[in-house]
Coordinates of C-alpha atoms in Angstrom, one line a residue:
M1174 CA 87.1 139.6 60.2
K1175 CA 88.4 138.6 56.9
S1176 CA 91.9 138.1 58.4
L1177 CA 90.5 136.0 61.2
I1178 CA 88.8 133.8 58.7
A1179 CA 92.0 133.5 56.7
L1180 CA 94.0 132.5 59.8
L1181 CA 91.4 129.9 60.6
A1182 CA 91.4 128.5 57.0
A1183 CA 95.2 128.2 57.1
G1184 CA 95.3 126.4 60.3
L1185 CA 97.2 129.1 62.0
L1186 CA 94.5 129.9 64.6
A1187 CA 92.7 127.1 66.4
L1188 CA 89.2 127.3 68.0
P1189 CA 88.9 125.8 71.4
A1190 CA 87.9 122.2 71.2
A1191 CA 84.4 121.3 72.5
A1192 CA 84.8 119.5 75.8
Q1193 CA 83.6 115.9 75.7
T1194 CA 81.1 115.0 78.3
E1195 CA 82.5 112.4 80.7
Y1196 CA 80.3 109.9 82.6
R1197 CA 81.2 107.9 85.7
F1198 CA 80.3 104.2 85.7
S1199 CA 80.2 102.4 89.0
P1200 CA 79.7 98.5 89.1
V1201 CA 78.9 97.0 92.4
N1202 CA 82.2 95.8 93.7
Q1203 CA 81.6 92.0 94.2
A1204 CA 85.2 90.7 94.0
N1205 CA 88.4 92.3 95.4
I1206 CA 89.1 95.7 93.9
A1207 CA 92.1 94.5 91.8
T1208 CA 90.0 91.7 90.1
A1209 CA 87.0 94.0 89.6
A1210 CA 89.2 96.6 87.9
S1211 CA 90.7 94.0 85.7
Y1212 CA 87.3 92.8 84.6
W1213 CA 85.7 96.3 84.0
N1214 CA 88.5 98.4 82.6
P1215 CA 88.7 96.6 79.2
I1216 CA 84.8 96.7 78.9
V1217 CA 84.6 100.5 79.8
A1218 CA 87.3 101.2 77.3
Y1219 CA 85.4 99.2 74.6
V1220 CA 82.0 100.9 75.4
S1221 CA 83.5 104.3 75.4
E1222 CA 85.1 103.8 72.0
K1223 CA 82.1 102.3 70.4
A1224 CA 79.5 104.7 71.9
G1225 CA 81.6 107.8 71.3
V1226 CA 80.8 108.7 74.9
K1227 CA 83.6 108.8 77.5
L1228 CA 83.1 106.5 80.5
T1229 CA 85.3 106.4 83.4
L1230 CA 85.3 103.6 86.0
K1231 CA 84.6 104.7 89.6
L1232 CA 85.1 101.5 91.8
G1233 CA 84.3 101.6 95.5
R1234 CA 86.3 99.7 97.9
T1235 CA 83.1 98.0 99.0
S1236 CA 79.6 97.4 97.4
A1237 CA 78.3 99.9 100.0
D1238 CA 80.7 102.5 98.6
T1239 CA 79.3 102.1 95.1
T1240 CA 75.8 102.5 96.3
A1241 CA 76.8 105.6 98.3
Y1242 CA 78.1 107.1 95.0
V1243 CA 74.8 106.5 93.3
L1244 CA 72.8 108.0 96.2
A1245 CA 75.1 111.0 96.2
Q1246 CA 74.5 111.5 92.6
E1247 CA 78.2 111.2 92.0
V1248 CA 77.8 108.7 89.1
D1249 CA 75.8 108.3 85.9
F1250 CA 75.8 104.7 85.0
A1251 CA 75.9 101.7 87.4
F1252 CA 75.8 97.8 87.4
T1253 CA 73.8 97.1 90.5
N1254 CA 70.9 95.5 92.2
H1255 CA 70.6 98.0 95.0
L1256 CA 68.1 100.3 93.5
F1257 CA 64.9 98.3 93.5
S1258 CA 63.4 99.3 96.9
P1259 CA 60.4 101.5 96.6
E1260 CA 62.3 104.4 98.2
R1261 CA 65.3 104.2 95.8
E1262 CA 63.1 103.5 92.7
Q1263 CA 61.9 107.2 93.2
L1264 CA 65.4 108.3 92.2
G1265 CA 64.5 107.5 88.5
W1266 CA 67.4 105.2 87.5
K1267 CA 66.3 103.1 84.5
V1268 CA 67.4 99.5 83.6
F1269 CA 68.8 99.1 80.0
G1270 CA 70.7 95.8 80.2
R1271 CA 71.9 92.8 82.1
R1272 CA 74.2 89.8 81.8
N1273 CA 72.8 86.8 80.1
T1274 CA 73.8 84.6 82.9
P1275 CA 71.5 82.0 84.5
A1276 CA 69.3 83.2 87.4
L1277 CA 71.3 83.3 90.7
H1278 CA 70.4 82.6 94.3
G1279 CA 71.2 83.9 97.7
V1280 CA 72.8 80.9 99.6
I1281 CA 74.1 80.3 103.0
V1282 CA 77.2 78.3 102.8
V1283 CA 79.8 76.6 105.0
P1284 CA 83.1 74.8 103.9
A1285 CA 82.4 71.4 102.5
D1286 CA 84.1 69.8 105.4
S1287 CA 82.3 71.9 108.2
P1288 CA 80.4 70.0 110.9
I1289 CA 77.5 72.4 110.4
T1290 CA 74.7 70.9 108.3
D1291 CA 71.6 72.9 109.4
L1292 CA 70.9 76.7 109.8
A1293 CA 69.7 76.2 113.3
Q1294 CA 73.5 75.3 114.2
L1295 CA 74.5 78.8 113.3
A1296 CA 72.6 80.2 116.3
G1297 CA 75.0 82.4 118.4
K1298 CA 77.7 82.2 115.7
E1299 CA 79.4 84.8 113.5
V1300 CA 78.2 84.6 109.9
G1301 CA 79.9 86.5 107.1
F1302 CA 78.4 88.8 104.5
P1303 CA 80.0 91.1 101.8
G1304 CA 78.2 94.1 103.2
P1305 CA 74.8 95.6 104.2
E1306 CA 73.9 96.7 100.7
A1307 CA 74.4 93.2 99.1
F1308 CA 70.9 92.2 98.0
I1309 CA 71.4 88.6 97.0
A1310 CA 74.2 87.7 99.3
Y1311 CA 73.0 89.7 102.5
K1312 CA 69.4 90.8 102.4
T1313 CA 67.9 87.5 101.2
T1314 CA 70.0 85.3 103.4
Y1315 CA 69.8 87.4 106.5
A1316 CA 66.0 87.7 106.0
Q1317 CA 65.9 83.9 106.1
L1318 CA 67.7 83.7 109.3
L1319 CA 65.5 86.3 110.9
Q1320 CA 62.5 84.4 109.6
R1321 CA 63.8 81.2 111.3
K1322 CA 64.6 83.2 114.4
V1323 CA 68.3 82.1 114.1
Q1324 CA 70.3 84.8 115.9
V1325 CA 73.7 85.3 114.5
R1326 CA 76.4 88.0 114.7
S1327 CA 76.9 89.6 111.4
V1328 CA 80.5 90.2 110.1
F1329 CA 81.1 92.2 106.9
G1330 CA 83.9 91.3 104.7
G1331 CA 83.7 94.3 102.3
N1332 CA 83.0 92.2 99.2
M1333 CA 82.3 88.7 98.4
D1334 CA 86.0 87.7 98.2
G1335 CA 86.5 89.2 101.5
A1336 CA 83.6 87.2 103.2
F1337 CA 84.9 84.0 101.6
A1338 CA 88.4 84.6 102.9
Q1339 CA 86.9 85.1 106.4
L1340 CA 85.1 81.7 106.0
F1341 CA 88.0 79.7 105.0
S1342 CA 90.3 81.3 107.7
G1343 CA 87.8 80.3 110.3
K1344 CA 86.8 83.8 111.4
V1345 CA 83.2 83.1 110.6
A1346 CA 81.2 79.8 110.7
A1347 CA 79.1 80.4 107.5
V1348 CA 78.6 83.0 104.8
G1349 CA 75.6 84.6 103.1
A1350 CA 76.6 84.5 99.4
N1351 CA 75.6 85.0 95.9
S1352 CA 75.4 81.6 94.1
Q1353 CA 77.2 82.9 91.0
L1354 CA 80.0 84.3 93.0
A1355 CA 80.4 81.1 95.2
E1356 CA 80.7 79.0 92.0
G1357 CA 83.2 81.5 90.6
Y1358 CA 85.2 81.3 93.8
T1359 CA 85.3 77.5 93.7
K1360 CA 86.6 77.7 90.1
R1361 CA 89.3 80.3 91.0
E1362 CA 90.4 79.2 94.4
G1363 CA 89.5 75.5 94.4
K1364 CA 87.5 75.9 97.6
A1365 CA 84.4 73.7 98.0
F1366 CA 81.1 74.7 99.7
R1367 CA 78.3 73.0 101.4
T1368 CA 74.9 74.8 100.8
L1369 CA 72.6 75.1 103.8
W1370 CA 69.8 77.1 102.2
T1371 CA 69.0 78.6 98.8
S1372 CA 66.6 81.5 97.9
E1373 CA 64.2 81.8 95.0
P1374 CA 65.9 82.7 91.6
Y1375 CA 66.9 86.3 90.9
H1376 CA 68.5 87.9 87.7
D1377 CA 72.0 89.1 87.7
L1378 CA 72.8 92.9 88.3
A1379 CA 71.2 95.4 86.1
L1380 CA 73.0 98.0 83.9
M1381 CA 71.3 101.2 84.8
V1382 CA 71.4 104.9 83.8
A1383 CA 70.7 108.0 85.8
P1384 CA 67.8 110.3 84.8
K1385 CA 70.3 113.2 84.3
V1386 CA 72.0 111.6 81.4
P1387 CA 70.8 112.7 78.0
E1388 CA 68.8 110.1 76.2
R1389 CA 71.1 110.2 73.2
D1390 CA 74.1 109.3 75.3
A1391 CA 72.2 106.8 77.3
Q1392 CA 71.1 105.0 74.2
A1393 CA 74.7 105.1 72.7
V1394 CA 76.1 103.5 75.9
A1395 CA 73.3 100.9 75.9
R1396 CA 73.9 99.9 72.3
A1397 CA 77.6 99.6 72.9
F1398 CA 77.2 97.2 75.9
V1399 CA 74.7 95.0 74.0
G1400 CA 76.7 95.2 70.8
M1401 CA 79.6 93.5 72.3
A1402 CA 77.9 90.2 71.8
S1403 CA 77.8 90.5 68.0
D1404 CA 81.2 92.1 67.6
P1405 CA 84.2 89.8 67.3
Q1406 CA 86.4 92.3 69.4
G1407 CA 83.7 92.7 72.0
R1408 CA 83.3 89.0 72.3
E1409 CA 87.0 88.4 72.6
I1410 CA 87.2 91.0 75.5
L1411 CA 84.3 89.4 77.4
A1412 CA 85.7 85.9 77.0
S1413 CA 89.0 87.1 78.4
V1414 CA 87.6 89.0 81.4
N1415 CA 85.0 86.4 82.2
K1416 CA 87.7 84.0 83.1
L1417 CA 88.9 86.4 85.9
I1418 CA 85.8 86.0 87.9
G1419 CA 84.7 82.5 86.8
L1420 CA 81.9 83.3 84.3
P1421 CA 81.3 81.3 81.3
A1422 CA 83.3 82.6 78.3
D1423 CA 80.0 83.3 76.4
A1424 CA 78.5 85.5 79.2
V1425 CA 77.5 88.8 77.4
F1426 CA 75.3 91.8 78.1
I1427 CA 71.7 91.8 76.7
A1428 CA 69.0 94.5 76.6
S1429 CA 66.5 94.7 79.4
D1430 CA 63.6 96.9 80.2
G1431 CA 63.7 96.0 83.9
R1432 CA 60.7 93.9 84.2
E1433 CA 62.9 90.9 85.0
Y1434 CA 63.7 92.5 88.3
A1435 CA 60.0 92.1 89.7
P1436 CA 61.3 89.4 92.3
Y1437 CA 63.5 92.1 93.8
R1438 CA 60.5 94.5 94.2
R1439 CA 58.4 91.6 95.6
F1440 CA 61.1 91.0 98.3
Y1441 CA 60.7 94.4 99.6
L1442 CA 57.0 94.1 100.1
S1443 CA 57.5 91.6 102.9
A1444 CA 61.1 92.1 103.9
P1445 CA 61.9 93.0 107.7
A1446 CA 62.0 96.8 108.2
A1447 CA 65.8 96.6 108.9
L1448 CA 66.5 95.2 105.4
R1449 CA 64.4 97.7 103.3

């Protein structure tokens, strides 16, 4: 025993290093996968360093993929608005933050030079959406079309950029979109839209943590996200990546207890069964 202690003290015998817990973070993939990765990788690296908790980015090809990871319990943190239905709230995920961006809306848009000026003119046409899990861009907009009895053929583009590409290529006549992402697309691509319909306001996606994550680690990650706003390094990272998706340079993460997401919950109380 004495010889073992002596060897350890001399640095000649190393104890096995304690394995660091690694958590997977999946943000809803709103842009194409390359843009999404370029936005999130610097943020995830910063949060991992500041929190002392290892996060790895797990990006789905589509927003539906990301939600599938959550439902399969393959991830531990998420940036999503897909978990506010009564059934999914039973999973126990908790909101701890959000971006401080203005409220956003579901919008139904056409190219600015389109001859279509009214929702009724979409009857029988193909309308694009990012995917069936997209709350703002699909569920609110498609619910409006159902309410008005405007029958359309849904075409899913995989993400918001994919749906916009289908619109401007002429594959679809209109798109159900997220107003923030439509504005960002205009800034990035120079494409102009005409808005046919706008929903009530909703807050941006929520930073959420799974119930399986220990409270100490969950709080450390939450502090790191929110702390970016007051740290020069964090603000610099956010200002840089915000440009990639057309967000204001001063868009940061702020704390939230989830109460701001009541409009999502209200939606599900009266939503058509197919959208719940």
